[in-house]
Amino acid sequence: MASDKVFAAIMGYGIVGSGVAEVLNMNRDKIASSAGRELKLKYILDIRDFSSSPMAELFTKDFTVIENDPEVKVVVETIGGVGVAYDFTKRCLLSGKHVVTSNKELVAKHGHELLAIAAKNNVNYLFEASVGGGMPILRPMVTCLAANEIESVCGIVNGTTNFILTNMRECTMTFEDALKQAQQLGFAEADPSADVEGTDACRKISILADLAYGRLVRPELVQTEGIKNVSVRDVEILRNFGAKIKLIARFVYSGGKLMIWVAPHVLLPGHPLINVENADNGIMVKGNALGEAMFFGCGAGSLPTASAVIADMVDAVRHTDKRLDIGWTDCGSDWISGGEDFISRWYVRDESGEGHITSPTDASGVSMHMVKYRILE
Ligand code: HSE
């Protein structure tokens, strides 16, 4: 085991933060050998009382203890949201500490600014866990596919809605029960409407597009529809011909323009993403040299997400002197639109009618239908 130590802190001891502490302890030697130094947890920041925890002596309610301790080099932000998480992240970066996070809301909304602050202070702001949970996607897309122009990305990026739709289709649970269980299993957001309404998927696809093009894609520009209106009737009709409804986040880049949206889509038998079930995530990336690659793995939950957070901690420790150069610039919104003009087949159903699949058309070709979901080709 490496003898040298690097001190770390966790801000927010919720599902992901507690998972980070657990995995740091469980895999201490392996992590030390990957990082080249022991990653030693010095503080855990949380406003709640953890005096009966076996790690009680690490807890503090005072952020300035972490901020002012020069020994702490890596800080994990798992508070979530854009309130104190934003303030504390900024202050950690300004005081020369690397920050690692799973907070997609913060990265999607303020990543642009936080990455600029990190660059100025020669530290890293890393967020692999913000998309795909434990499934590697951001680093492979940026590094392994660096030779490619990214032509499109589409995928299942929200574990909670995938879990709900899987269980509705298999008739094992109602929407409400499946959501309750996703909350109990630690997949859902603190406010699960972010999952159900597609906001979480919207933040994740924005981050993927930010990184793919090095240009800011504000989440509020992403046309977003969640799964609230997906009815048992459509799930059943589609099940009869082996098809499934899944919440898909996607973008397509062509001629300098980006079409980006989140919506329930129909996947026909044989589609590579059709068997991505429960809380798993699956993302297909198309590059102009590689063609298509697919990433698959556990998209939510305590230890899987901690796995990605700690990989970033290791990366930060291995790059203490040389910053990883990632970021994106604000080029306005003229190059961004929703998916209205994108041509595909659709599943449609009128109030009285049976469901059927149309010929390829843009959104205007199906505007008269009560129920319409794109086929994911
Ligand atoms: N609520 C999120 C999901 C957690 O269900 O995918 C992981 O980002």
CSV table of C-alpha atoms and ligand atoms in Angstrom, one decimal:
chain,number,residue,atom,x,y,z
A,1,MET,CA,0.0,0.0,0.0
A,2,ALA,CA,1.2,3.5,-0.7
A,3,SER,CA,2.6,5.2,2.4
A,4,ASP,CA,1.9,8.8,1.4
A,5,LYS,CA,-1.6,10.2,2.3
A,6,VAL,CA,-3.9,12.7,0.7
A,7,PHE,CA,-6.7,14.1,2.8
A,8,ALA,CA,-10.3,14.3,1.5
A,9,ALA,CA,-13.7,15.6,2.8
A,10,ILE,CA,-17.2,14.7,1.9
A,11,MET,CA,-19.9,17.4,1.9
A,12,GLY,CA,-23.4,15.9,2.2
A,13,TYR,CA,-23.8,12.4,3.9
A,14,GLY,CA,-26.9,11.3,1.9
A,15,ILE,CA,-27.2,8.3,-0.4
A,16,VAL,CA,-24.2,9.0,-2.5
A,17,GLY,CA,-22.0,10.7,0.2
A,18,SER,CA,-22.4,7.8,2.6
A,19,GLY,CA,-21.7,5.4,-0.3
A,20,VAL,CA,-18.4,7.2,-1.0
A,21,ALA,CA,-17.4,6.8,2.7
A,22,GLU,CA,-18.3,3.1,2.6
A,23,VAL,CA,-16.4,2.4,-0.6
A,24,LEU,CA,-13.3,4.4,0.5
A,25,ASN,CA,-13.3,2.1,3.6
A,26,MET,CA,-14.2,-1.1,1.8
A,27,ASN,CA,-11.6,-0.8,-1.0
A,28,ARG,CA,-9.0,1.3,0.8
A,29,ASP,CA,-5.9,-0.7,-0.5
A,30,LYS,CA,-7.1,-0.9,-4.1
A,31,ILE,CA,-8.0,2.8,-4.2
A,32,ALA,CA,-4.6,3.7,-2.7
A,33,SER,CA,-2.8,1.6,-5.3
A,34,SER,CA,-4.8,3.2,-8.1
A,35,ALA,CA,-4.2,6.7,-6.7
A,36,GLY,CA,-0.6,6.1,-5.8
A,37,ARG,CA,-1.4,7.5,-2.3
A,38,GLU,CA,-3.8,6.6,0.4
A,39,LEU,CA,-7.1,8.6,0.2
A,40,LYS,CA,-7.8,9.5,3.8
A,41,LEU,CA,-11.2,10.9,4.8
A,42,LYS,CA,-10.7,13.7,7.2
A,43,TYR,CA,-14.1,15.4,7.5
A,44,ILE,CA,-17.8,14.8,6.6
A,45,LEU,CA,-19.9,17.9,6.5
A,46,ASP,CA,-23.6,17.5,7.2
A,47,ILE,CA,-26.1,19.5,9.3
A,48,ARG,CA,-27.8,16.4,10.6
A,49,ASP,CA,-26.7,14.5,13.8
A,50,PHE,CA,-24.5,11.5,13.2
A,51,SER,CA,-23.1,11.2,16.8
A,52,SER,CA,-23.9,7.5,16.9
A,53,SER,CA,-22.1,6.7,13.6
A,54,PRO,CA,-18.9,4.7,13.7
A,55,MET,CA,-17.3,7.7,11.9
A,56,ALA,CA,-18.8,10.3,14.4
A,57,GLU,CA,-15.5,12.0,15.0
A,58,LEU,CA,-15.2,13.0,11.3
A,59,PHE,CA,-18.5,14.9,11.2
A,60,THR,CA,-18.7,18.7,11.2
A,61,LYS,CA,-21.5,21.1,10.7
A,62,ASP,CA,-19.1,23.9,9.9
A,63,PHE,CA,-18.0,24.3,6.2
A,64,THR,CA,-15.1,26.6,7.1
A,65,VAL,CA,-13.3,23.8,8.9
A,66,ILE,CA,-12.9,22.1,5.5
A,67,GLU,CA,-12.4,25.4,3.6
A,68,ASN,CA,-9.6,26.5,5.9
A,69,ASP,CA,-7.8,23.2,6.2
A,70,PRO,CA,-4.8,23.3,3.8
A,71,GLU,CA,-4.3,19.5,4.3
A,72,VAL,CA,-7.6,18.8,2.5
A,73,LYS,CA,-6.9,18.5,-1.2
A,74,VAL,CA,-10.0,16.7,-2.5
A,75,VAL,CA,-13.6,17.5,-1.6
A,76,VAL,CA,-16.6,15.5,-2.7
A,77,GLU,CA,-19.8,17.5,-3.1
A,78,THR,CA,-22.8,15.3,-2.7
A,79,ILE,CA,-25.1,17.8,-1.1
A,80,GLY,CA,-27.1,18.2,-4.4
A,81,GLY,CA,-29.1,21.2,-5.7
A,82,VAL,CA,-27.7,24.6,-6.6
A,83,GLY,CA,-27.9,26.4,-3.2
A,84,VAL,CA,-25.1,25.8,-0.7
A,85,ALA,CA,-23.6,23.2,-3.0
A,86,TYR,CA,-22.9,26.0,-5.5
A,87,ASP,CA,-21.4,28.3,-2.8
A,88,PHE,CA,-19.3,25.6,-1.1
A,89,THR,CA,-18.0,24.2,-4.5
A,90,LYS,CA,-16.9,27.7,-5.5
A,91,ARG,CA,-15.2,28.3,-2.2
A,92,CYS,CA,-13.4,25.0,-2.3
A,93,LEU,CA,-12.1,25.6,-5.8
A,94,LEU,CA,-11.0,29.1,-4.9
A,95,SER,CA,-9.1,27.8,-1.9
A,96,GLY,CA,-7.2,25.4,-4.2
A,97,LYS,CA,-9.0,22.1,-3.6
A,98,HIS,CA,-10.1,19.7,-6.2
A,99,VAL,CA,-13.9,19.1,-6.2
A,100,VAL,CA,-15.6,15.9,-7.4
A,101,THR,CA,-19.4,15.7,-7.6
A,102,SER,CA,-22.4,13.6,-8.7
A,103,ASN,CA,-24.6,16.8,-8.7
A,104,LYS,CA,-25.9,17.0,-12.3
A,105,GLU,CA,-28.1,20.0,-11.5
A,106,LEU,CA,-25.1,22.1,-10.5
A,107,VAL,CA,-22.9,20.9,-13.4
A,108,ALA,CA,-25.7,21.5,-15.9
A,109,LYS,CA,-26.5,25.0,-14.6
A,110,HIS,CA,-23.2,26.3,-13.4
A,111,GLY,CA,-20.5,23.9,-14.7
A,112,HIS,CA,-19.4,26.5,-17.2
A,113,GLU,CA,-18.5,29.0,-14.4
A,114,LEU,CA,-17.2,26.4,-12.0
A,115,LEU,CA,-14.9,24.9,-14.6
A,116,ALA,CA,-13.5,28.3,-15.3
A,117,ILE,CA,-12.9,28.9,-11.6
A,118,ALA,CA,-11.2,25.5,-11.4
A,119,ALA,CA,-8.9,26.4,-14.4
A,120,LYS,CA,-7.9,29.7,-12.8
A,121,ASN,CA,-7.0,28.0,-9.6
A,122,ASN,CA,-5.3,25.1,-11.3
A,123,VAL,CA,-7.5,22.5,-9.7
A,124,ASN,CA,-10.0,20.0,-11.1
A,125,TYR,CA,-13.8,20.0,-11.1
A,126,LEU,CA,-14.8,16.5,-12.0
A,127,PHE,CA,-18.3,15.0,-12.4
A,128,GLU,CA,-18.3,11.6,-14.0
A,129,ALA,CA,-21.0,10.4,-11.6
A,130,SER,CA,-23.3,13.2,-12.7
A,131,VAL,CA,-24.3,11.2,-15.9
A,132,GLY,CA,-24.9,7.4,-15.9
A,133,GLY,CA,-24.4,6.9,-12.1
A,134,GLY,CA,-21.8,4.2,-11.9
A,135,MET,CA,-21.7,3.6,-15.7
A,136,PRO,CA,-18.6,5.2,-17.3
A,137,ILE,CA,-19.7,7.6,-20.1
A,138,LEU,CA,-18.2,11.2,-19.8
A,139,ARG,CA,-14.6,10.2,-19.7
A,140,PRO,CA,-14.9,7.5,-22.4
A,141,MET,CA,-16.7,10.0,-24.6
A,142,VAL,CA,-14.2,12.8,-24.1
A,143,THR,CA,-11.0,10.7,-24.1
A,144,CYS,CA,-11.6,7.4,-25.9
A,145,LEU,CA,-13.7,9.0,-28.6
A,146,ALA,CA,-11.5,12.1,-28.9
A,147,ALA,CA,-10.8,11.5,-32.6
A,148,ASN,CA,-14.5,11.6,-33.5
A,149,GLU,CA,-17.0,14.3,-34.3
A,150,ILE,CA,-19.9,13.2,-32.2
A,151,GLU,CA,-22.9,12.9,-34.5
A,152,SER,CA,-25.5,11.8,-32.0
A,153,VAL,CA,-26.1,10.5,-28.5
A,154,CYS,CA,-29.2,8.8,-27.3
A,155,GLY,CA,-29.9,6.9,-24.2
A,156,ILE,CA,-31.7,5.9,-21.0
A,157,VAL,CA,-30.1,8.2,-18.4
A,158,ASN,CA,-32.7,8.2,-15.6
A,159,GLY,CA,-32.8,5.0,-13.5
A,160,THR,CA,-36.0,5.9,-11.6
A,161,THR,CA,-38.2,6.3,-14.7
A,162,ASN,CA,-36.7,3.2,-16.3
A,163,PHE,CA,-37.5,1.3,-13.1
A,164,ILE,CA,-41.0,2.6,-13.1
A,165,LEU,CA,-41.7,1.8,-16.7
A,166,THR,CA,-40.1,-1.6,-16.4
A,167,ASN,CA,-42.4,-2.5,-13.5
A,168,MET,CA,-45.5,-1.0,-15.1
A,169,ARG,CA,-44.9,-3.1,-18.2
A,170,GLU,CA,-44.3,-6.3,-16.3
A,171,CYS,CA,-47.5,-5.5,-14.3
A,172,THR,CA,-45.6,-6.0,-11.1
A,173,MET,CA,-46.3,-2.5,-9.7
A,174,THR,CA,-48.4,0.6,-10.2
A,175,PHE,CA,-46.7,3.8,-11.1
A,176,GLU,CA,-47.0,5.0,-7.5
A,177,ASP,CA,-45.6,1.8,-5.9
A,178,ALA,CA,-42.7,1.7,-8.4
A,179,LEU,CA,-41.8,5.3,-7.6
A,180,LYS,CA,-42.0,4.6,-3.9
A,181,GLN,CA,-39.7,1.6,-4.3
A,182,ALA,CA,-37.3,3.6,-6.4
A,183,GLN,CA,-37.2,6.1,-3.5
A,184,GLN,CA,-36.6,3.4,-1.0
A,185,LEU,CA,-33.8,1.9,-3.1
A,186,GLY,CA,-32.1,5.3,-3.3
A,187,PHE,CA,-32.5,5.8,-7.0
A,188,ALA,CA,-34.9,8.8,-7.0
A,189,GLU,CA,-34.0,12.5,-6.5
A,190,ALA,CA,-34.9,14.2,-3.2
A,191,ASP,CA,-37.7,15.7,-5.2
A,192,PRO,CA,-38.8,12.8,-7.5
A,193,SER,CA,-40.7,15.2,-9.8
A,194,ALA,CA,-37.2,15.9,-11.3
A,195,ASP,CA,-37.1,12.2,-12.4
A,196,VAL,CA,-40.7,11.8,-13.4
A,197,GLU,CA,-40.9,15.1,-15.4
A,198,GLY,CA,-37.7,14.4,-17.2
A,199,THR,CA,-35.7,17.3,-15.6
A,200,ASP,CA,-33.0,15.0,-14.4
A,201,ALA,CA,-32.6,13.4,-17.9
A,202,CYS,CA,-32.6,16.9,-19.3
A,203,ARG,CA,-29.7,18.0,-17.1
A,204,LYS,CA,-27.7,14.8,-18.0
A,205,ILE,CA,-28.1,15.2,-21.8
A,206,SER,CA,-27.1,18.9,-21.5
A,207,ILE,CA,-23.9,17.8,-19.8
A,208,LEU,CA,-23.2,15.3,-22.5
A,209,ALA,CA,-23.8,17.9,-25.2
A,210,ASP,CA,-21.6,20.5,-23.3
A,211,LEU,CA,-18.7,18.0,-23.4
A,212,ALA,CA,-19.3,16.7,-26.9
A,213,TYR,CA,-19.1,20.1,-28.5
A,214,GLY,CA,-17.3,22.3,-25.9
A,215,ARG,CA,-20.3,24.6,-26.1
A,216,LEU,CA,-22.8,25.5,-23.4
A,217,VAL,CA,-26.2,23.9,-23.8
A,218,ARG,CA,-28.4,25.4,-21.2
A,219,PRO,CA,-30.8,22.8,-19.8
A,220,GLU,CA,-33.8,25.2,-20.1
A,221,LEU,CA,-33.3,25.0,-23.9
A,222,VAL,CA,-33.8,21.3,-24.0
A,223,GLN,CA,-37.4,20.3,-24.9
A,224,THR,CA,-38.4,18.0,-22.1
A,225,GLU,CA,-41.3,15.7,-21.6
A,226,GLY,CA,-41.5,13.2,-18.7
A,227,ILE,CA,-43.3,9.9,-18.2
A,228,LYS,CA,-46.4,11.2,-16.4
A,229,ASN,CA,-48.7,10.8,-19.3
A,230,VAL,CA,-47.5,7.3,-20.3
A,231,SER,CA,-50.7,5.2,-19.9
A,232,VAL,CA,-51.0,1.6,-19.0
A,233,ARG,CA,-53.1,1.2,-22.2
A,234,ASP,CA,-50.2,2.2,-24.5
A,235,VAL,CA,-47.7,0.1,-22.4
A,236,GLU,CA,-50.0,-2.9,-23.0
A,237,ILE,CA,-50.6,-2.3,-26.7
A,238,LEU,CA,-46.9,-2.0,-27.3
A,239,ARG,CA,-46.1,-5.1,-25.1
A,240,ASN,CA,-48.3,-7.1,-27.4
A,241,PHE,CA,-45.9,-6.5,-30.3
A,242,GLY,CA,-42.7,-6.8,-28.2
A,243,ALA,CA,-42.1,-3.1,-28.0
A,244,LYS,CA,-41.4,-1.0,-24.9
A,245,ILE,CA,-41.8,2.7,-23.9
A,246,LYS,CA,-38.7,4.2,-22.4
A,247,LEU,CA,-37.7,7.7,-21.5
A,248,ILE,CA,-35.0,8.7,-23.9
A,249,ALA,CA,-32.6,11.7,-23.8
A,250,ARG,CA,-31.0,12.4,-27.1
A,251,PHE,CA,-29.3,14.9,-29.4
A,252,VAL,CA,-28.4,14.9,-33.1
A,253,TYR,CA,-25.7,17.2,-34.5
A,254,SER,CA,-25.7,18.1,-38.2
A,255,GLY,CA,-24.5,21.1,-40.2
A,256,GLY,CA,-23.4,23.0,-37.1
A,257,LYS,CA,-26.9,22.7,-35.6
A,258,LEU,CA,-28.0,20.7,-32.5
A,259,MET,CA,-31.4,19.1,-32.0
A,260,ILE,CA,-31.8,18.0,-28.4
A,261,TRP,CA,-34.7,16.7,-26.5
A,262,VAL,CA,-36.0,14.3,-23.8
A,263,ALA,CA,-39.2,12.3,-24.3
A,264,PRO,CA,-40.7,8.9,-24.0
A,265,HIS,CA,-39.9,6.9,-27.1
A,266,VAL,CA,-41.0,3.5,-28.4
A,267,LEU,CA,-38.2,0.8,-28.8
A,268,LEU,CA,-39.0,-2.0,-31.2
A,269,PRO,CA,-37.7,-5.6,-30.7
A,270,GLY,CA,-34.1,-5.8,-31.6
A,271,HIS,CA,-33.1,-2.2,-30.6
A,272,PRO,CA,-29.9,-2.4,-28.6
A,273,LEU,CA,-31.4,-0.4,-25.7
A,274,ILE,CA,-34.6,-2.4,-25.4
A,275,ASN,CA,-33.3,-4.7,-22.7
A,276,VAL,CA,-31.9,-1.9,-20.5
A,277,GLU,CA,-34.3,-2.4,-17.6
A,278,ASN,CA,-34.9,-1.3,-14.0
A,279,ALA,CA,-32.4,1.3,-12.8
A,280,ASP,CA,-29.8,0.5,-15.4
A,281,ASN,CA,-28.7,3.1,-17.9
A,282,GLY,CA,-27.7,2.6,-21.5
A,283,ILE,CA,-26.3,5.3,-23.8
A,284,MET,CA,-25.4,5.0,-27.5
A,285,VAL,CA,-22.8,7.4,-28.9
A,286,LYS,CA,-22.3,7.8,-32.6
A,287,GLY,CA,-18.9,9.1,-33.8
A,288,ASN,CA,-18.0,9.8,-37.4
A,289,ALA,CA,-15.0,7.6,-37.3
A,290,LEU,CA,-16.1,4.9,-34.8
A,291,GLY,CA,-19.7,4.5,-35.8
A,292,GLU,CA,-21.8,3.5,-32.8
A,293,ALA,CA,-20.7,2.5,-29.3
A,294,MET,CA,-23.0,1.5,-26.5
A,295,PHE,CA,-22.4,2.0,-22.7
A,296,PHE,CA,-24.4,0.1,-20.2
A,297,GLY,CA,-24.4,-0.1,-16.4
A,298,CYS,CA,-26.0,0.7,-13.1
A,299,GLY,CA,-27.3,4.3,-13.4
A,300,ALA,CA,-28.2,5.1,-9.8
A,301,GLY,CA,-27.8,4.1,-6.2
A,302,SER,CA,-25.4,4.5,-3.4
A,303,LEU,CA,-22.4,2.3,-4.1
A,304,PRO,CA,-22.5,2.4,-8.0
A,305,THR,CA,-22.5,6.2,-7.9
A,306,ALA,CA,-19.8,6.2,-5.3
A,307,SER,CA,-17.7,4.1,-7.6
A,308,ALA,CA,-17.7,6.9,-10.2
A,309,VAL,CA,-17.2,9.6,-7.6
A,310,ILE,CA,-14.1,7.8,-6.3
A,311,ALA,CA,-12.7,7.2,-9.7
A,312,ASP,CA,-12.7,11.0,-10.1
A,313,MET,CA,-11.1,11.4,-6.7
A,314,VAL,CA,-8.3,9.1,-7.9
A,315,ASP,CA,-8.0,11.0,-11.1
A,316,ALA,CA,-7.7,14.3,-9.1
A,317,VAL,CA,-5.0,12.8,-6.9
A,318,ARG,CA,-3.1,11.6,-9.9
A,319,HIS,CA,-3.3,15.0,-11.6
A,320,THR,CA,-2.6,17.3,-8.6
A,321,ASP,CA,0.0,19.1,-10.6
A,322,LYS,CA,-1.5,18.9,-14.1
A,323,ARG,CA,-5.1,19.9,-14.5
A,324,LEU,CA,-7.5,18.0,-16.7
A,325,ASP,CA,-8.4,20.5,-19.4
A,326,ILE,CA,-12.2,20.2,-19.7
A,327,GLY,CA,-14.8,23.0,-20.2
A,328,TRP,CA,-17.2,24.6,-22.5
A,329,THR,CA,-17.9,28.1,-23.8
A,330,ASP,CA,-21.2,30.0,-24.1
A,331,CYS,CA,-21.8,30.4,-27.8
A,332,GLY,CA,-25.5,31.5,-27.5
A,333,SER,CA,-28.5,29.4,-28.4
A,334,ASP,CA,-28.9,30.0,-32.2
A,335,TRP,CA,-27.4,26.5,-32.9
A,336,ILE,CA,-29.9,24.7,-30.6
A,337,SER,CA,-33.4,23.4,-31.3
A,338,GLY,CA,-35.8,20.7,-30.1
A,339,GLY,CA,-36.6,17.6,-32.1
A,340,GLU,CA,-39.7,18.9,-34.0
A,341,ASP,CA,-37.9,18.7,-37.4
A,342,PHE,CA,-36.3,15.3,-36.8
A,343,ILE,CA,-37.8,12.7,-39.1
A,344,SER,CA,-38.7,9.2,-37.7
A,345,ARG,CA,-41.6,6.8,-37.5
A,346,TRP,CA,-44.1,7.3,-34.7
A,347,TYR,CA,-46.4,5.2,-32.5
A,348,VAL,CA,-49.8,7.0,-32.5
A,349,ARG,CA,-53.2,6.4,-31.0
A,350,ASP,CA,-56.4,8.4,-31.1
A,351,GLU,CA,-58.8,8.4,-28.2
A,352,SER,CA,-61.0,5.7,-29.7
A,353,GLY,CA,-58.5,4.0,-32.0
A,354,GLU,CA,-55.9,1.2,-31.9
A,355,GLY,CA,-52.3,2.1,-31.7
A,356,HIS,CA,-50.3,1.9,-35.0
A,357,ILE,CA,-46.9,3.0,-36.4
A,358,THR,CA,-46.7,5.8,-39.0
A,359,SER,CA,-44.4,6.3,-42.0
A,360,PRO,CA,-41.4,8.5,-41.3
A,361,THR,CA,-42.4,12.1,-40.6
A,362,ASP,CA,-41.4,15.1,-38.5
A,363,ALA,CA,-43.6,16.2,-35.5
A,364,SER,CA,-46.0,18.2,-37.7
A,365,GLY,CA,-47.1,14.9,-39.4
A,366,VAL,CA,-48.5,13.5,-36.2
A,367,SER,CA,-49.7,16.7,-34.5
A,368,MET,CA,-53.4,15.6,-34.8
A,369,HIS,CA,-53.0,12.5,-32.6
A,370,MET,CA,-53.8,12.3,-28.9
A,371,VAL,CA,-51.0,10.0,-28.1
A,372,LYS,CA,-47.7,10.0,-30.1
A,373,TYR,CA,-44.3,8.7,-29.3
A,374,ARG,CA,-41.3,8.5,-31.6
A,375,ILE,CA,-39.9,5.2,-32.6
A,376,LEU,CA,-36.2,5.1,-31.6
A,377,GLU,CA,-34.6,3.8,-34.8
B,1,HSE,N1,-32.5,10.1,-9.8
B,1,HSE,C1,-31.4,9.7,-10.6
B,1,HSE,C2,-31.9,8.5,-11.5
B,1,HSE,C3,-30.2,9.3,-9.8
B,1,HSE,O1,-32.9,7.9,-11.1
B,1,HSE,O2,-31.2,8.2,-12.5
B,1,HSE,C4,-28.9,9.1,-10.6
B,1,HSE,O3,-28.5,10.3,-11.3
